[in-house]
CSV table of C-alpha atoms and ligand atoms in Angstrom, one decimal:
chain,number,residue,atom,x,y,z
Y,1,MET,CA,-7.8,-41.2,6.0
Y,2,PRO,CA,-11.7,-39.3,7.7
Y,3,LYS,CA,-13.9,-41.5,8.3
Y,4,HIS,CA,-16.5,-38.6,6.2
Y,5,GLU,CA,-16.0,-36.9,3.4
Y,6,VAL,CA,-15.7,-32.7,4.0
Y,7,ALA,CA,-16.9,-29.8,1.6
Y,8,VAL,CA,-16.3,-26.5,2.4
Y,9,ILE,CA,-18.3,-22.8,2.6
Y,10,ILE,CA,-17.2,-19.6,3.0
Y,11,LEU,CA,-19.6,-17.0,3.8
Y,12,ALA,CA,-18.7,-13.5,2.3
Y,13,ALA,CA,-22.2,-11.9,1.5
Y,14,GLY,CA,-22.5,-9.5,4.4
Y,15,LYS,CA,-22.6,-5.9,3.4
Y,16,GLY,CA,-18.6,-4.5,5.5
Y,17,THR,CA,-20.7,-1.5,5.7
Y,18,ARG,CA,-18.2,-1.2,8.5
Y,19,MET,CA,-14.8,-1.5,6.6
Y,20,LYS,CA,-15.9,1.5,4.6
Y,21,SER,CA,-14.0,0.7,0.9
Y,22,LYS,CA,-14.4,0.2,-2.0
Y,23,HIS,CA,-12.5,-3.4,-1.9
Y,24,HIS,CA,-14.4,-6.6,-0.5
Y,25,LYS,CA,-14.2,-7.0,2.4
Y,26,VAL,CA,-12.5,-10.7,2.7
Y,27,LEU,CA,-9.6,-8.9,-0.3
Y,28,HIS,CA,-8.3,-6.6,2.3
Y,29,SER,CA,-4.7,-7.7,3.4
Y,30,ILE,CA,-2.6,-9.2,6.6
Y,31,GLY,CA,1.3,-9.5,5.5
Y,32,GLY,CA,0.6,-9.2,1.8
Y,33,LYS,CA,-1.5,-11.5,1.2
Y,34,PRO,CA,-5.9,-11.0,1.1
Y,35,MET,CA,-7.2,-12.7,4.5
Y,36,LEU,CA,-9.4,-14.6,2.6
Y,37,HIS,CA,-5.9,-16.7,0.6
Y,38,HIS,CA,-5.1,-16.9,3.8
Y,39,LEU,CA,-8.2,-18.5,4.6
Y,40,LEU,CA,-7.9,-20.5,1.9
Y,41,ASP,CA,-4.8,-21.8,2.4
Y,42,SER,CA,-5.8,-23.2,5.2
Y,43,VAL,CA,-8.5,-25.5,3.8
Y,44,ARG,CA,-6.0,-26.0,1.4
Y,45,SER,CA,-4.1,-28.0,3.8
Y,46,LEU,CA,-7.7,-29.4,4.5
Y,47,ALA,CA,-8.0,-31.0,1.1
Y,48,PRO,CA,-12.2,-30.9,1.0
Y,49,GLU,CA,-14.0,-32.5,-2.3
Y,50,LYS,CA,-15.6,-28.2,-2.6
Y,51,THR,CA,-14.7,-25.1,-1.6
Y,52,VAL,CA,-18.1,-23.1,-1.6
Y,53,ILE,CA,-17.6,-19.3,-1.5
Y,54,VAL,CA,-20.8,-17.3,-1.0
Y,55,VAL,CA,-20.8,-13.7,-1.9
Y,56,GLY,CA,-23.3,-10.3,-1.8
Y,57,ALA,CA,-21.9,-6.9,-3.4
Y,58,GLU,CA,-18.4,-7.2,-5.1
Y,59,ARG,CA,-18.7,-10.6,-6.6
Y,60,ASP,CA,-16.3,-9.9,-9.1
Y,61,GLN,CA,-13.2,-9.0,-7.2
Y,62,VAL,CA,-14.1,-11.9,-5.4
Y,63,GLU,CA,-14.0,-14.0,-8.1
Y,64,ALA,CA,-10.8,-12.5,-10.6
Y,65,ALA,CA,-9.0,-13.1,-6.9
Y,66,VAL,CA,-9.7,-17.0,-6.2
Y,67,GLU,CA,-9.6,-20.6,-7.9
Y,68,ASP,CA,-10.5,-23.9,-7.8
Y,69,CYS,CA,-13.2,-22.9,-6.1
Y,70,GLU,CA,-17.5,-21.8,-7.1
Y,71,ILE,CA,-19.1,-18.8,-6.4
Y,72,VAL,CA,-22.1,-18.7,-5.1
Y,73,ALA,CA,-24.2,-15.6,-5.3
Y,74,GLN,CA,-26.7,-14.0,-2.1
Y,75,THR,CA,-28.5,-11.7,-3.4
Y,76,GLU,CA,-29.8,-10.1,-0.5
Y,77,GLN,CA,-28.7,-11.2,3.0
Y,78,LEU,CA,-31.4,-12.5,5.0
Y,79,GLY,CA,-28.9,-14.4,7.7
Y,80,THR,CA,-26.3,-17.0,7.7
Y,81,GLY,CA,-28.5,-20.1,7.4
Y,82,HIS,CA,-29.9,-18.7,4.6
Y,83,ALA,CA,-26.2,-17.9,3.3
Y,84,VAL,CA,-25.3,-21.7,3.9
Y,85,MET,CA,-29.3,-21.9,2.0
Y,86,MET,CA,-27.4,-20.9,-1.3
Y,87,THR,CA,-25.4,-23.7,-2.1
Y,88,SER,CA,-28.4,-25.9,-1.9
Y,89,GLU,CA,-27.6,-26.8,-6.0
Y,90,THR,CA,-23.7,-26.7,-6.2
Y,91,LEU,CA,-24.0,-29.4,-2.7
Y,92,GLU,CA,-27.6,-31.0,-4.5
Y,93,THR,CA,-26.0,-35.0,-4.3
Y,94,TYR,CA,-22.8,-34.3,-2.4
Y,95,ASN,CA,-23.6,-36.4,1.4
Y,96,GLY,CA,-20.2,-35.6,3.0
Y,97,ASP,CA,-19.6,-33.6,5.9
Y,98,VAL,CA,-20.1,-30.1,5.9
Y,99,LEU,CA,-17.6,-27.4,7.4
Y,100,VAL,CA,-18.7,-23.5,7.1
Y,101,LEU,CA,-16.7,-21.0,7.9
Y,102,TYR,CA,-16.5,-17.4,7.7
Y,103,GLY,CA,-14.6,-15.5,4.7
Y,104,ASP,CA,-13.7,-12.6,7.4
Y,105,VAL,CA,-12.1,-14.9,10.2
Y,106,PRO,CA,-9.2,-16.1,8.3
Y,107,PHE,CA,-6.8,-17.6,11.2
Y,108,ILE,CA,-9.2,-20.6,11.8
Y,109,PRO,CA,-5.3,-23.7,11.6
Y,110,THR,CA,-6.5,-27.1,9.8
Y,111,SER,CA,-5.6,-28.7,12.8
Y,112,LEU,CA,-8.9,-26.6,14.2
Y,113,MET,CA,-11.1,-28.1,11.3
Y,114,LYS,CA,-9.8,-31.3,11.5
Y,115,GLU,CA,-9.8,-31.3,15.2
Y,116,MET,CA,-14.2,-30.5,14.5
Y,117,ILE,CA,-14.1,-33.3,11.4
Y,118,ALA,CA,-13.0,-36.1,14.5
Y,119,ALA,CA,-15.3,-34.7,17.1
Y,120,ARG,CA,-18.2,-35.7,14.0
Y,121,ALA,CA,-16.7,-39.4,12.7
Y,122,GLY,CA,-16.4,-40.5,16.4
Y,123,ASN,CA,-20.6,-40.4,17.1
Y,124,ASP,CA,-22.3,-41.2,13.8
Y,125,ASN,CA,-25.4,-39.6,16.2
Y,126,THR,CA,-23.0,-36.4,16.2
Y,127,GLY,CA,-25.1,-34.5,14.1
Y,128,ILE,CA,-23.4,-30.8,14.3
Y,129,VAL,CA,-19.8,-30.3,15.7
Y,130,VAL,CA,-19.7,-26.5,17.2
Y,131,LEU,CA,-17.2,-24.7,17.3
Y,132,GLY,CA,-16.9,-22.8,20.6
Y,133,PHE,CA,-15.0,-20.2,22.6
Y,134,ARG,CA,-14.7,-18.3,25.7
Y,135,PRO,CA,-14.1,-14.6,24.5
Y,136,LYS,CA,-12.2,-11.8,27.3
Y,137,ASP,CA,-14.9,-10.2,27.1
Y,138,PRO,CA,-18.7,-12.3,25.5
Y,139,ALA,CA,-19.9,-8.7,24.1
Y,140,ARG,CA,-22.9,-9.7,21.5
Y,141,TYR,CA,-21.3,-13.2,20.3
Y,142,GLY,CA,-24.1,-16.0,20.3
Y,143,ARG,CA,-24.2,-18.0,23.7
Y,144,LEU,CA,-23.9,-22.0,23.6
Y,145,VAL,CA,-26.3,-23.0,25.9
Y,146,THR,CA,-25.0,-26.7,27.1
Y,147,ALA,CA,-27.3,-29.2,28.9
Y,148,GLU,CA,-25.2,-30.7,32.1
Y,149,ASP,CA,-23.9,-32.8,30.4
Y,150,GLY,CA,-22.1,-30.6,28.6
Y,151,SER,CA,-23.1,-31.5,25.0
Y,152,LEU,CA,-25.3,-28.7,23.5
Y,153,GLU,CA,-28.4,-27.5,23.6
Y,154,ARG,CA,-29.1,-24.7,20.7
Y,155,ILE,CA,-27.5,-21.6,20.2
Y,156,VAL,CA,-28.8,-17.7,21.7
Y,157,GLU,CA,-28.0,-14.7,19.3
Y,158,PHE,CA,-27.0,-12.0,21.2
Y,159,LYS,CA,-30.2,-10.2,20.7
Y,160,ASP,CA,-32.0,-12.8,21.3
Y,161,ALA,CA,-31.2,-13.9,25.1
Y,162,THR,CA,-32.1,-13.8,28.5
Y,163,SER,CA,-29.6,-11.9,31.2
Y,164,ALA,CA,-29.0,-15.2,32.8
Y,165,GLU,CA,-27.5,-16.7,28.9
Y,166,ARG,CA,-26.2,-13.4,28.5
Y,167,ALA,CA,-24.2,-14.7,31.4
Y,168,ILE,CA,-22.1,-17.5,29.5
Y,169,GLY,CA,-19.1,-17.5,29.0
Y,170,LEU,CA,-18.7,-20.1,25.9
Y,171,CYS,CA,-19.4,-17.7,22.3
Y,172,ASN,CA,-20.4,-19.1,19.1
Y,173,SER,CA,-17.5,-18.5,16.6
Y,174,GLY,CA,-20.2,-18.6,14.0
Y,175,MET,CA,-17.7,-21.9,12.2
Y,176,MET,CA,-19.6,-25.0,11.8
Y,177,LEU,CA,-19.9,-29.0,10.8
Y,178,ILE,CA,-23.1,-30.0,10.1
Y,179,ASP,CA,-23.9,-33.4,8.1
Y,180,GLY,CA,-24.3,-33.0,4.5
Y,181,GLU,CA,-27.3,-35.6,4.4
Y,182,LYS,CA,-29.0,-33.3,5.9
Y,183,LEU,CA,-28.1,-30.6,6.1
Y,184,PHE,CA,-30.5,-29.1,3.7
Y,185,GLY,CA,-33.5,-30.3,5.2
Y,186,TRP,CA,-32.6,-28.8,8.4
Y,187,LEU,CA,-32.6,-25.2,6.8
Y,188,ASP,CA,-35.7,-25.3,5.8
Y,189,ARG,CA,-36.7,-25.4,9.2
Y,190,LEU,CA,-35.2,-22.8,9.2
Y,191,SER,CA,-37.5,-19.2,10.8
Y,192,ASN,CA,-36.8,-15.8,11.0
Y,193,LYS,CA,-38.9,-15.5,14.1
Y,194,ASN,CA,-36.4,-13.4,16.2
Y,195,ALA,CA,-35.1,-10.1,16.8
Y,196,ALA,CA,-33.4,-9.4,14.0
Y,197,GLY,CA,-35.8,-11.3,11.2
Y,198,GLU,CA,-33.0,-12.9,10.0
Y,199,TYR,CA,-32.2,-17.1,9.4
Y,200,TYR,CA,-29.8,-17.8,11.6
Y,201,LEU,CA,-27.6,-20.3,10.9
Y,202,THR,CA,-27.3,-20.6,14.4
Y,203,ASP,CA,-31.0,-22.1,14.5
Y,204,LEU,CA,-29.8,-25.7,13.8
Y,205,VAL,CA,-28.5,-27.0,16.5
Y,206,ALA,CA,-31.6,-27.2,18.3
Y,207,VAL,CA,-33.7,-28.9,14.8
Y,208,ALA,CA,-30.6,-30.9,15.2
Y,209,ARG,CA,-31.4,-31.5,18.8
Y,210,ALA,CA,-35.7,-31.9,18.2
Y,211,ASP,CA,-34.3,-34.7,15.6
Y,212,LYS,CA,-32.6,-36.1,18.2
Y,213,ARG,CA,-29.1,-35.5,16.8
Y,214,ALA,CA,-26.7,-34.4,20.1
Y,215,VAL,CA,-24.4,-31.7,18.7
Y,216,ALA,CA,-20.8,-31.2,20.1
Y,217,VAL,CA,-18.7,-28.4,21.2
Y,218,VAL,CA,-15.2,-28.0,19.9
Y,219,GLU,CA,-12.8,-24.9,22.1
Y,220,ALA,CA,-11.2,-22.4,20.4
Y,221,ASN,CA,-8.7,-20.1,21.6
Y,222,GLU,CA,-10.2,-17.0,21.2
Y,223,GLU,CA,-6.8,-15.8,18.5
Y,224,ASP,CA,-7.7,-18.4,16.0
Y,225,VAL,CA,-11.5,-17.1,15.5
Y,226,LEU,CA,-10.6,-13.6,15.9
Y,227,GLY,CA,-13.3,-11.7,12.9
Y,228,ILE,CA,-12.2,-8.7,11.1
Y,229,ASN,CA,-15.3,-6.0,10.4
Y,230,SER,CA,-13.4,-2.9,10.7
Y,231,ARG,CA,-10.7,-0.9,10.0
Y,232,GLU,CA,-9.6,-1.3,13.7
Y,233,ASP,CA,-9.6,-5.0,13.9
Y,234,LEU,CA,-8.0,-5.5,10.5
Y,235,ALA,CA,-5.1,-3.9,12.2
Y,236,HIS,CA,-5.9,-6.2,15.2
Y,237,ALA,CA,-5.5,-9.3,12.8
Y,238,GLU,CA,-1.9,-7.8,11.5
Y,239,ALA,CA,-0.7,-6.7,15.0
Y,240,HIS,CA,-1.9,-10.3,15.6
Y,241,PHE,CA,-0.2,-12.8,12.0
Y,242,GLN,CA,2.8,-9.8,12.5
Y,243,ARG,CA,3.8,-11.5,16.5
Y,244,LYS,CA,3.5,-15.0,15.6
Y,245,CYS,CA,6.0,-14.2,12.5
Y,246,ARG,CA,7.8,-12.8,14.9
Y,247,THR,CA,8.2,-15.9,17.2
Y,248,ALA,CA,8.2,-18.6,13.9
Y,249,ALA,CA,11.5,-16.3,12.9
Y,250,MET,CA,13.0,-16.6,17.0
Y,251,ALA,CA,12.3,-19.5,16.8
Y,252,ALA,CA,14.1,-20.7,13.4
Y,253,GLY,CA,17.1,-19.4,15.1
Y,254,VAL,CA,17.0,-15.4,13.8
Y,255,THR,CA,18.1,-12.4,15.3
Y,256,LEU,CA,15.1,-9.9,15.7
Y,257,THR,CA,17.1,-7.5,17.7
Y,258,ASP,CA,13.4,-5.5,18.8
Y,259,PRO,CA,11.7,-7.6,17.2
Y,260,ASP,CA,7.6,-5.6,17.4
Y,261,THR,CA,9.6,-3.2,14.8
Y,262,VAL,CA,10.1,-5.8,12.7
Y,263,TYR,CA,7.5,-6.5,10.2
Y,264,PHE,CA,6.7,-9.2,7.8
Y,265,SER,CA,5.3,-10.5,4.8
Y,266,TYR,CA,3.4,-14.0,4.6
Y,267,ASP,CA,6.0,-15.0,2.3
Y,268,THR,CA,9.3,-14.3,4.1
Y,269,ARG,CA,11.7,-16.7,4.2
Y,270,LEU,CA,14.9,-16.1,6.9
Y,271,ALA,CA,17.8,-18.5,7.8
Y,272,SER,CA,19.3,-19.1,10.5
Y,273,ASP,CA,21.6,-16.6,12.4
Y,274,VAL,CA,20.7,-14.0,10.5
Y,275,THR,CA,20.5,-10.4,12.5
Y,276,ILE,CA,17.9,-8.1,12.0
Y,277,GLU,CA,18.1,-4.8,13.4
Y,278,PRO,CA,15.0,-2.6,15.0
Y,279,GLY,CA,12.8,-1.2,12.0
Y,280,VAL,CA,13.7,-3.5,9.0
Y,281,PHE,CA,10.3,-4.1,6.6
Y,282,PHE,CA,10.0,-7.2,5.0
Y,283,GLY,CA,7.8,-6.5,1.4
Y,284,PRO,CA,6.0,-10.0,0.4
Y,285,GLY,CA,9.1,-12.0,-2.0
Y,286,VAL,CA,11.7,-11.3,0.4
Y,287,VAL,CA,14.3,-14.2,1.2
Y,288,ILE,CA,17.4,-13.8,3.5
Y,289,GLU,CA,20.3,-16.0,3.2
Y,290,GLN,CA,22.0,-17.6,7.0
Y,291,ASN,CA,24.1,-15.2,8.2
Y,292,VAL,CA,22.8,-12.4,7.0
Y,293,THR,CA,22.7,-9.3,8.9
Y,294,ILE,CA,20.2,-6.2,7.5
Y,295,LYS,CA,20.7,-3.2,9.3
Y,296,ALA,CA,18.3,-0.4,10.6
Y,297,TYR,CA,15.8,1.1,8.9
Y,298,SER,CA,15.9,-1.1,5.7
Y,299,HIS,CA,12.6,-1.5,3.3
Y,300,LEU,CA,12.8,-4.8,1.8
Y,301,GLU,CA,10.3,-6.7,-1.4
Y,302,GLY,CA,11.2,-9.1,-4.1
Y,303,VAL,CA,14.4,-9.8,-2.9
Y,304,ARG,CA,16.8,-12.4,-2.2
Y,305,VAL,CA,20.2,-11.0,-0.4
Y,306,ARG,CA,22.3,-14.3,-0.5
Y,307,ALA,CA,24.9,-16.0,2.3
Y,308,GLY,CA,26.8,-13.8,4.9
Y,309,ALA,CA,25.4,-10.3,3.4
Y,310,SER,CA,25.1,-6.9,4.8
Y,311,ILE,CA,22.2,-4.2,4.7
Y,312,GLY,CA,21.7,-1.0,5.5
Y,313,PRO,CA,21.4,0.5,7.9
Y,314,PHE,CA,18.7,2.8,5.8
Y,315,ALA,CA,18.6,0.5,2.4
Y,316,ARG,CA,16.1,0.0,-0.2
Y,317,LEU,CA,16.1,-3.1,-2.0
Y,318,ARG,CA,13.4,-2.9,-4.5
Y,319,PRO,CA,11.9,-6.7,-6.3
Y,320,GLY,CA,14.5,-8.3,-8.5
Y,321,ALA,CA,17.4,-7.1,-6.5
Y,322,ASP,CA,19.4,-10.3,-5.5
Y,323,ILE,CA,22.8,-9.7,-3.3
Y,324,GLY,CA,25.2,-11.5,-4.3
Y,325,PRO,CA,27.3,-13.1,-0.8
Y,326,ASP,CA,29.1,-11.3,1.7
Y,327,ALA,CA,27.9,-8.4,-1.0
Y,328,LYS,CA,27.6,-5.0,1.0
Y,329,ILE,CA,25.0,-2.2,0.9
Y,330,GLY,CA,25.3,0.3,2.8
Y,331,ASN,CA,22.9,3.7,3.5
Y,332,PHE,CA,20.8,5.5,1.4
Y,333,VAL,CA,20.7,2.7,-1.6
Y,334,GLU,CA,18.2,1.4,-3.6
Y,335,VAL,CA,18.5,-1.1,-5.6
Y,336,LYS,CA,16.0,-2.8,-7.9
Y,337,LYS,CA,16.5,-5.7,-10.4
Y,338,ALA,CA,20.0,-6.2,-10.5
Y,339,LYS,CA,22.5,-8.8,-9.8
Y,340,LEU,CA,25.5,-8.2,-7.8
Y,341,GLU,CA,28.0,-11.1,-7.6
Y,342,GLN,CA,30.2,-12.0,-4.4
Y,343,GLY,CA,31.5,-8.9,-2.5
Y,344,VAL,CA,30.3,-6.2,-4.4
Y,345,LYS,CA,30.3,-3.1,-2.2
Y,346,VAL,CA,27.8,-0.5,-2.8
Y,347,SER,CA,28.2,1.1,0.2
Y,348,HIS,CA,27.1,5.6,0.3
Y,349,LEU,CA,23.9,7.3,-1.8
Y,350,SER,CA,23.3,4.6,-4.7
Y,351,TYR,CA,20.9,4.2,-7.4
Y,352,ILE,CA,21.5,0.3,-8.9
Y,353,GLY,CA,18.6,-0.4,-11.4
Y,354,ASP,CA,18.4,-2.8,-14.4
Y,355,ALA,CA,22.0,-3.7,-13.8
Y,356,VAL,CA,24.4,-6.6,-13.7
Y,357,ILE,CA,27.6,-6.3,-11.0
Y,358,GLY,CA,30.8,-8.5,-11.8
Y,359,ALA,CA,32.7,-10.1,-8.5
Y,360,ASN,CA,34.4,-8.2,-6.3
Y,361,SER,CA,33.7,-4.2,-7.9
Y,362,ASN,CA,33.1,-1.4,-5.7
Y,363,ILE,CA,30.5,1.3,-6.8
Y,364,GLY,CA,31.5,4.7,-5.1
Y,365,ALA,CA,29.0,6.8,-3.5
Y,366,GLY,CA,26.9,7.7,-5.1
Y,367,THR,CA,26.7,6.6,-8.7
Y,368,ILE,CA,23.9,6.3,-10.3
Y,369,THR,CA,23.0,3.6,-13.3
Y,370,CYS,CA,20.8,6.4,-16.0
Y,371,ASN,CA,18.5,2.9,-16.7
Y,372,TYR,CA,16.1,5.3,-17.9
Y,373,ASP,CA,15.0,7.4,-20.6
Y,374,GLY,CA,11.4,8.9,-20.2
Y,375,PHE,CA,10.3,5.8,-22.1
Y,376,LEU,CA,12.0,2.7,-21.7
Y,377,LYS,CA,14.6,1.0,-19.7
Y,378,PHE,CA,17.8,0.2,-20.1
Y,379,GLU,CA,20.6,-2.0,-18.5
Y,380,THR,CA,24.0,-1.3,-17.6
Y,381,HIS,CA,26.9,-3.6,-16.8
Y,382,ILE,CA,29.4,-3.7,-14.9
Y,383,GLY,CA,32.0,-6.7,-14.9
Y,384,ALA,CA,34.6,-8.4,-12.1
Y,385,ASP,CA,36.9,-6.2,-9.8
Y,386,ALA,CA,36.0,-2.5,-11.2
Y,387,PHE,CA,35.8,0.5,-9.4
Y,388,ILE,CA,33.5,3.0,-10.5
Y,389,GLY,CA,34.1,6.5,-9.1
Y,390,SER,CA,32.4,8.7,-6.7
Y,391,ASN,CA,28.8,9.8,-8.2
Y,392,SER,CA,29.5,9.1,-11.7
Y,393,ALA,CA,27.0,8.8,-14.2
Y,394,LEU,CA,26.4,5.5,-16.5
Y,395,VAL,CA,24.1,6.5,-19.0
Y,396,ALA,CA,22.2,2.7,-20.4
Y,397,PRO,CA,22.6,0.4,-22.1
Y,398,VAL,CA,26.5,0.3,-21.5
Y,399,ARG,CA,28.7,-1.8,-20.1
Y,400,ILE,CA,32.6,-1.6,-18.3
Y,401,GLY,CA,35.1,-4.3,-18.5
Y,402,ASP,CA,36.5,-6.7,-15.8
Y,403,GLY,CA,38.9,-4.4,-14.0
Y,404,ALA,CA,37.9,-1.4,-15.7
Y,405,LEU,CA,38.1,2.4,-13.7
Y,406,VAL,CA,35.8,5.2,-13.7
Y,407,ALA,CA,37.2,8.2,-12.5
Y,408,ALA,CA,35.7,10.3,-9.7
Y,409,GLY,CA,32.5,12.7,-11.9
Y,410,SER,CA,32.2,10.8,-14.6
Y,411,VAL,CA,28.3,10.9,-17.0
Y,412,ILE,CA,29.5,7.2,-18.7
Y,413,THR,CA,27.9,7.0,-22.0
Y,414,GLU,CA,30.2,4.4,-24.0
Y,415,ASP,CA,31.4,1.2,-22.9
Y,416,VAL,CA,34.8,0.6,-21.5
Y,417,GLN,CA,37.1,-1.7,-22.0
Y,418,ALA,CA,38.5,-4.0,-19.2
Y,419,ASN,CA,41.5,-2.6,-17.2
Y,420,ALA,CA,40.8,0.8,-19.3
Y,421,LEU,CA,41.0,4.1,-16.9
Y,422,ALA,CA,37.6,6.3,-18.3
Y,423,VAL,CA,37.3,9.8,-16.9
Y,424,ALA,CA,34.4,11.3,-18.8
Y,425,ARG,CA,34.3,15.3,-17.2
Y,426,GLY,CA,35.2,18.5,-17.3
Y,427,LYS,CA,39.2,18.7,-17.4
Y,428,GLN,CA,40.5,21.2,-13.9
Y,429,TYR,CA,42.6,23.8,-14.1
Y,430,GLU,CA,43.4,26.3,-12.5
Y,431,LYS,CA,44.2,30.4,-12.8
Y,432,ALA,CA,46.8,31.3,-10.2
Y,433,GLY,CA,45.9,34.4,-7.7
Y,434,PHE,CA,42.5,35.0,-9.4
Y,435,SER,CA,40.2,34.5,-6.5
Y,436,ALA,CA,42.2,37.2,-4.5
Y,437,GLU,CA,41.9,39.7,-7.5
Y,438,PHE,CA,38.5,39.2,-8.2
Y,439,ARG,CA,37.4,39.3,-4.2
Y,440,THR,CA,39.9,42.9,-4.3
Y,441,ALA,CA,37.8,44.2,-7.8
Y,442,GLN,CA,34.5,43.4,-6.4
Y,443,ALA,CA,35.0,45.1,-2.7
Y,444,ALA,CA,36.1,47.9,-4.2
Y,445,LYS,CA,33.0,48.1,-6.5
Y,446,LYS,CA,30.5,47.5,-3.8
Y,447,ALA,CA,32.2,49.8,-1.4
Y,448,ALA,CA,32.1,53.0,-5.0
Y,449,LEU,CA,28.2,52.1,-5.2
Y,450,ALA,CA,27.2,52.3,-1.6
Y,451,ALA,CA,28.9,55.6,-1.8
Y,452,LYS,CA,27.3,56.7,-4.2
Y,453,LYS,CA,23.9,56.5,-2.8
Y,454,GLY,CA,24.8,58.0,0.1
Y,455,LYS,CA,24.5,61.4,-1.4
G,28,LIG,C1,-23.1,-14.3,13.6
G,28,LIG,C2,-24.0,-16.0,14.4
G,28,LIG,C3,-23.5,-15.7,15.9
G,28,LIG,C4,-21.7,-15.8,16.1
G,28,LIG,C5,-21.0,-14.3,16.0
G,28,LIG,C6,-19.3,-14.8,15.8
G,28,LIG,C7,-26.1,-16.3,13.9
G,28,LIG,C8,-26.6,-16.1,13.2
G,28,LIG,N1,-25.1,-15.6,14.4
G,28,LIG,O1,-23.1,-13.3,13.9
G,28,LIG,O2,-23.8,-16.6,17.4
G,28,LIG,O3,-21.4,-15.1,17.5
G,28,LIG,O4,-22.0,-14.6,14.4
G,28,LIG,O5,-18.8,-13.8,15.2
G,28,LIG,O6,-25.2,-17.1,13.1
G,28,LIG,N2,-23.3,-13.3,6.3
G,28,LIG,C9,-23.3,-14.0,4.8
G,28,LIG,N3,-25.2,-13.7,4.6
G,28,LIG,C10,-26.0,-13.3,5.2
G,28,LIG,C11,-25.5,-12.9,7.0
G,28,LIG,C12,-24.0,-13.8,7.1
G,28,LIG,O7,-22.7,-14.4,3.9
G,28,LIG,O8,-27.1,-13.1,5.1
G,28,LIG,C13,-21.7,-13.9,6.4
G,28,LIG,C14,-20.6,-12.4,7.1
G,28,LIG,O9,-20.5,-12.1,5.7
G,28,LIG,C15,-19.7,-13.2,7.8
G,28,LIG,C16,-20.9,-14.0,8.3
G,28,LIG,O10,-21.8,-14.5,8.0
G,28,LIG,O11,-18.6,-14.1,6.9
G,28,LIG,C17,-21.2,-13.8,10.2
G,28,LIG,O12,-22.4,-13.0,9.6
G,28,LIG,P1,-22.4,-11.6,10.9
G,28,LIG,O13,-23.4,-10.8,10.7
G,28,LIG,O14,-20.9,-11.2,11.8
G,28,LIG,O15,-23.2,-12.3,12.3
G,28,LIG,P2,-23.0,-11.9,13.1
G,28,LIG,O16,-24.4,-11.5,13.2
G,28,LIG,O17,-21.8,-11.4,13.9
G,29,LIG,MG1,-19.4,-10.9,12.8
């Protein structure tokens, strides 16, 4: 049990101008999930007493995207300190620790949050814990000015820093844990007399020091405090997230032939001894069981693939596809909302949608389930051990019985009995010698026309 209770404040009122978007910055996705939700997942593991999100514009969007959070507005963006002031009513009676996070810094692990809490719990005189880091390029981050004993004296914003201060490598990530009993009293003492004309949250450090309270620093890895301000940063965050997913998959016993070309979603679940060939994309909601091979350039989303199945190359599995054990989905096959039982084979160039296919049935090349009449969707049911000839169109709603045979090129509009043969195509007939006679006659006509023109 932590000694102190904790409430979380997530700052998200910044304008996010550089994203050039109608969508709130914190709702842009990484690995198929809004960045705010990546952060909220880590916050949830911390189990705080309260989570308050400070928003400016697009408040409705954030409100619609979250549960179990209080939302407060900061109508004018007068700085990070001012943003935290906006929570004073919500946290009026709250006296525990307050952890300030940024909505656009989504990958802070719960363990770091706990480290900050532990740093304060270890010493009652510690009024603030700042999360620092040493970036490769310290750029325009605020600098942490430390005393000889390593404790933090103050934070100086880049804009306000001297060249000696700018030479400091230890930077402010922005995350801060503050004694909640003191927080709003200290905020009242902030001024906006600085280069930006803003109320800096970072100035709380100097205020706490003036009250003889100690300020501690916990150091993070640069990757854990990665922030997102632009589409380029978003792509960078995505790349970082994908790298983590690939490493985790391989550590869990998945073979990735060319890891850098495989893309995961936040919830992709791969069992051990799965093999993923190059260029595979997993959208949200994919579960892959043991010993499955996903061949190159396949796209899967909202799908379960059961043990031992083989998918692709160039397969497209869409939401609601449930591929049975040891089944085979071959190249240029699209499957949507369809349950394929054990050992079903759909090897080439097919569309299977709104369908159920029984065990060990074989679906020939080019078979299409015609599931849509332009208004409504209908189902195709195929029994076990059926054989559907190549280039058949199964016009739903329709049922094909167990063990039935559908002749190639059929357009099936009526149910087919179990073990029957259905042929639904023009009957072949032959006229002996017709082709040769036709060629002779047409060549003569063409020659006569040419002779006439030549005159
Ligand atoms: C801030 C820190 C800086 C640190 C850097 C890390 C201050 C004064 N400076 O600077 O020391 O190195 O983050 O990235 O805190 N926000 C609001 N309302 C506001 C202003 C900001 O909600 O009025 C939110 C933003 O949405 C964002 C966060 O606070 O999530 C940080 O704001 P930003 O403007 O990026 O701060 P920096 O100037 O980068
Ligand atoms: Mg910033």
